[in-house]
GROMACS .gro file of C-alpha atoms in nm:
model
  196
    1MET     CA    1   0.000   0.000   0.000
    2THR     CA    2   0.142   0.339  -0.095
    3SER     CA    3   0.046   0.668   0.062
    4ALA     CA    4  -0.084   0.786  -0.278
    5ALA     CA    5  -0.337   0.502  -0.284
    6ALA     CA    6  -0.433   0.543   0.082
    7SER     CA    7  -0.702   0.766   0.225
    8PRO     CA    8  -0.582   1.107   0.346
    9LEU     CA    9  -0.589   0.988   0.708
   10ILE     CA   10  -0.375   0.683   0.635
   11ALA     CA   11  -0.145   0.897   0.418
   12TRP     CA   12  -0.090   1.132   0.715
   13ILE     CA   13  -0.023   0.841   0.948
   14LEU     CA   14   0.226   0.690   0.704
   15GLN     CA   15   0.401   1.022   0.653
   16TYR     CA   16   0.435   1.133   1.017
   17LYS     CA   17   0.402   0.796   1.191
   18TYR     CA   18   0.419   0.804   1.573
   19PRO     CA   19   0.413   1.186   1.626
   20ILE     CA   20   0.076   1.220   1.446
   21ILE     CA   21  -0.100   0.930   1.623
   22PHE     CA   22  -0.165   1.116   1.949
   23PRO     CA   23  -0.321   1.435   1.802
   24LEU     CA   24  -0.525   1.241   1.544
   25THR     CA   25  -0.661   1.012   1.816
   26LEU     CA   26  -0.784   1.316   2.011
   27PHE     CA   27  -1.019   1.402   1.724
   28GLU     CA   28  -1.084   1.075   1.540
   29GLY     CA   29  -1.004   0.805   1.796
   30PRO     CA   30  -1.196   0.501   1.667
   31VAL     CA   31  -1.106   0.564   1.302
   32VAL     CA   32  -0.738   0.611   1.386
   33MET     CA   33  -0.742   0.295   1.600
   34LEU     CA   34  -0.886   0.090   1.314
   35ALA     CA   35  -0.642   0.240   1.063
   36SER     CA   36  -0.353   0.181   1.304
   37GLY     CA   37  -0.447  -0.184   1.345
   38PHE     CA   38  -0.451  -0.218   0.968
   39LEU     CA   39  -0.109  -0.049   0.937
   40LEU     CA   40   0.025  -0.264   1.221
   41ARG     CA   41  -0.074  -0.568   1.012
   42LEU     CA   42   0.132  -0.424   0.727
   43ASN     CA   43   0.432  -0.381   0.962
   44TYR     CA   44   0.441   0.000   0.952
   45PHE     CA   45   0.434   0.024   1.333
   46ASP     CA   46   0.552  -0.153   1.648
   47PHE     CA   47   0.264  -0.265   1.870
   48LEU     CA   48   0.354  -0.125   2.213
   49PRO     CA   49   0.433   0.242   2.131
   50LEU     CA   50   0.133   0.251   1.895
   51TYR     CA   51  -0.101   0.111   2.161
   52VAL     CA   52   0.025   0.353   2.428
   53LEU     CA   53  -0.015   0.657   2.199
   54LEU     CA   54  -0.366   0.553   2.093
   55MET     CA   55  -0.474   0.510   2.455
   56ALA     CA   56  -0.311   0.836   2.563
   57GLY     CA   57  -0.483   1.034   2.287
   58ASP     CA   58  -0.821   0.876   2.356
   59LEU     CA   59  -0.800   0.929   2.733
   60THR     CA   60  -0.685   1.290   2.695
   61GLY     CA   61  -1.000   1.358   2.491
   62ASP     CA   62  -1.215   1.181   2.753
   63PHE     CA   63  -1.065   1.390   3.033
   64ALA     CA   64  -1.116   1.712   2.838
   65TRP     CA   65  -1.487   1.637   2.781
   66TYR     CA   66  -1.527   1.550   3.150
   67ALA     CA   67  -1.380   1.893   3.235
   68VAL     CA   68  -1.628   2.061   2.997
   69GLY     CA   69  -1.914   1.885   3.176
   70ARG     CA   70  -1.779   1.960   3.522
   71HIS     CA   71  -1.699   2.326   3.464
   72GLY     CA   72  -1.968   2.480   3.249
   73ALA     CA   73  -2.200   2.244   3.065
   74ARG     CA   74  -2.469   2.257   3.335
   75ARG     CA   75  -2.481   2.636   3.315
   76PHE     CA   76  -2.476   2.624   2.934
   77PHE     CA   77  -2.771   2.382   2.918
   78GLY     CA   78  -2.954   2.581   3.183
   79THR     CA   79  -2.928   2.892   2.963
   80TYR     CA   80  -2.948   2.751   2.610
   81GLY     CA   81  -3.090   2.402   2.656
   82ARG     CA   82  -3.439   2.501   2.546
   83TYR     CA   83  -3.298   2.593   2.202
   84LEU     CA   84  -3.138   2.249   2.176
   85GLY     CA   85  -3.439   2.053   2.297
   86VAL     CA   86  -3.284   1.988   2.639
   87SER     CA   87  -3.519   2.087   2.920
   88GLU     CA   88  -3.429   2.127   3.286
   89GLU     CA   89  -3.649   1.825   3.358
   90ASN     CA   90  -3.458   1.611   3.104
   91LEU     CA   91  -3.128   1.719   3.256
   92GLU     CA   92  -3.239   1.628   3.605
   93LYS     CA   93  -3.376   1.292   3.487
   94PHE     CA   94  -3.048   1.215   3.310
   95GLU     CA   95  -2.844   1.320   3.614
   96ARG     CA   96  -3.049   1.088   3.839
   97LEU     CA   97  -3.009   0.800   3.594
   98PHE     CA   98  -2.638   0.869   3.571
   99SER     CA   99  -2.593   0.895   3.948
  100ASN     CA  100  -2.762   0.559   4.004
  101HIS     CA  101  -2.567   0.371   3.734
  102GLN     CA  102  -2.241   0.562   3.682
  103THR     CA  103  -2.003   0.268   3.665
  104LYS     CA  104  -2.222   0.069   3.428
  105ILE     CA  105  -2.294   0.366   3.198
  106LEU     CA  106  -1.931   0.478   3.180
  107PHE     CA  107  -1.787   0.133   3.120
  108ILE     CA  108  -2.043   0.026   2.859
  109SER     CA  109  -2.017   0.363   2.686
  110LYS     CA  110  -1.638   0.332   2.670
  111ILE     CA  111  -1.628  -0.017   2.520
  112THR     CA  112  -1.908   0.051   2.271
  113MET     CA  113  -1.826   0.410   2.173
  114GLY     CA  114  -2.143   0.502   2.357
  115PHE     CA  115  -2.353   0.361   2.073
  116GLY     CA  116  -2.334   0.710   1.928
  117PHE     CA  117  -2.374   0.890   2.262
  118ALA     CA  118  -2.012   0.877   2.382
  119LEU     CA  119  -1.960   1.253   2.388
  120ALA     CA  120  -2.287   1.308   2.578
  121VAL     CA  121  -2.189   1.044   2.834
  122LEU     CA  122  -1.843   1.195   2.890
  123ILE     CA  123  -1.990   1.543   2.943
  124ALA     CA  124  -2.273   1.401   3.158
  125ALA     CA  125  -2.015   1.238   3.387
  126GLY     CA  126  -1.873   1.585   3.450
  127ILE     CA  127  -2.218   1.739   3.500
  128ALA     CA  128  -2.311   1.460   3.744
  129LYS     CA  129  -1.978   1.523   3.924
  130VAL     CA  130  -1.860   1.164   3.909
  131PRO     CA  131  -1.540   1.157   4.120
  132PHE     CA  132  -1.249   1.208   3.880
  133LYS     CA  133  -1.049   0.912   4.015
  134LYS     CA  134  -1.343   0.680   3.951
  135TYR     CA  135  -1.402   0.834   3.607
  136ALA     CA  136  -1.034   0.797   3.516
  137LEU     CA  137  -1.011   0.436   3.636
  138ILE     CA  138  -1.321   0.327   3.443
  139ASN     CA  139  -1.205   0.506   3.129
  140ILE     CA  140  -0.855   0.360   3.151
  141LEU     CA  141  -0.991   0.007   3.193
  142GLY     CA  142  -1.254   0.053   2.920
  143GLY     CA  143  -1.001   0.228   2.696
  144PHE     CA  144  -0.758  -0.059   2.733
  145ILE     CA  145  -1.027  -0.300   2.608
  146TRP     CA  146  -1.175  -0.068   2.344
  147THR     CA  147  -0.836   0.023   2.192
  148GLY     CA  148  -0.744  -0.346   2.175
  149ILE     CA  149  -1.076  -0.437   2.008
  150LEU     CA  150  -1.048  -0.166   1.743
  151MET     CA  151  -0.684  -0.240   1.672
  152ALA     CA  152  -0.769  -0.611   1.642
  153LEU     CA  153  -1.052  -0.531   1.399
  154GLY     CA  154  -0.817  -0.316   1.192
  155TYR     CA  155  -0.555  -0.590   1.202
  156PHE     CA  156  -0.809  -0.859   1.105
  157PHE     CA  157  -0.966  -0.656   0.826
  158GLY     CA  158  -0.616  -0.563   0.714
  159ALA     CA  159  -0.548  -0.934   0.672
  160LEU     CA  160  -0.869  -0.974   0.472
  161TYR     CA  161  -0.785  -0.668   0.266
  162LEU     CA  162  -0.463  -0.832   0.158
  163VAL     CA  163  -0.626  -1.153   0.035
  164VAL     CA  164  -0.947  -1.044  -0.141
  165ASP     CA  165  -0.988  -0.893  -0.486
  166LYS     CA  166  -1.030  -0.516  -0.524
  167GLU     CA  167  -1.404  -0.536  -0.603
  168LEU     CA  168  -1.467  -0.757  -0.300
  169ARG     CA  169  -1.268  -0.516  -0.081
  170ILE     CA  170  -1.498  -0.229  -0.173
  171ALA     CA  171  -1.812  -0.437  -0.123
  172PHE     CA  172  -1.681  -0.568   0.210
  173ILE     CA  173  -1.599  -0.218   0.340
  174VAL     CA  174  -1.942  -0.088   0.232
  175LEU     CA  175  -2.116  -0.385   0.397
  176ILE     CA  176  -1.932  -0.331   0.727
  177ALA     CA  177  -2.008   0.043   0.721
  178VAL     CA  178  -2.380  -0.018   0.649
  179ALA     CA  179  -2.405  -0.278   0.928
  180PHE     CA  180  -2.236  -0.042   1.174
  181VAL     CA  181  -2.462   0.254   1.085
  182ALA     CA  182  -2.775   0.034   1.105
  183ALA     CA  183  -2.676  -0.094   1.451
  184LEU     CA  184  -2.601   0.259   1.568
  185TYR     CA  185  -2.934   0.390   1.438
  186GLY     CA  186  -3.127   0.105   1.600
  187PHE     CA  187  -2.961   0.157   1.937
  188ARG     CA  188  -3.018   0.535   1.930
  189LYS     CA  189  -3.386   0.478   1.854
  190TYR     CA  190  -3.409   0.229   2.140
  191MET     CA  191  -3.239   0.471   2.384
  192ARG     CA  192  -3.468   0.759   2.286
  193GLN     CA  193  -3.772   0.544   2.358
  194ARG     CA  194  -3.627   0.443   2.697
  195MET     CA  195  -3.564   0.807   2.793
  196LYS     CA  196  -3.929   0.908   2.730
   0.00000   0.00000   0.00000
């Protein structure tokens, strides 16, 4: 695989290697983890430094969103929530739910990318004032698992990518993307119904 044939993200990773992994993971964690697993399969990286940088970037983002929730999101939603469809009643209901099930919500959100609600969960943890040590421990444990899963998927699909024809590669990638979006949509719909 050459950088000219790769997507822009993979081209960046191939060009800058380890120094770019951390900042890219801050903004596009799951995608970078998958791409990194794929590139690990192609022997562009060593496992341990790659894994550490992916986890560090992902956790830094998690901690930043917690800080946003802890130091301003409650006030923001109190002032502008009505314009975003977030009422005071909804906020209080969510805070109660979060307070009663913090460990479960944080851990499941971390290892499933929040089924599309990851950012909301990270901010909500700050709003609900989950103790930072507890928040950090759950995110480190979940991040360890989640990073490994995504890297393994990238590694596995990288192996498949190397053995199937070009047309099958495209169909396979499209099929995986459609299945992922359908699962995400179904879970979001389910969660909205539960919150009513």
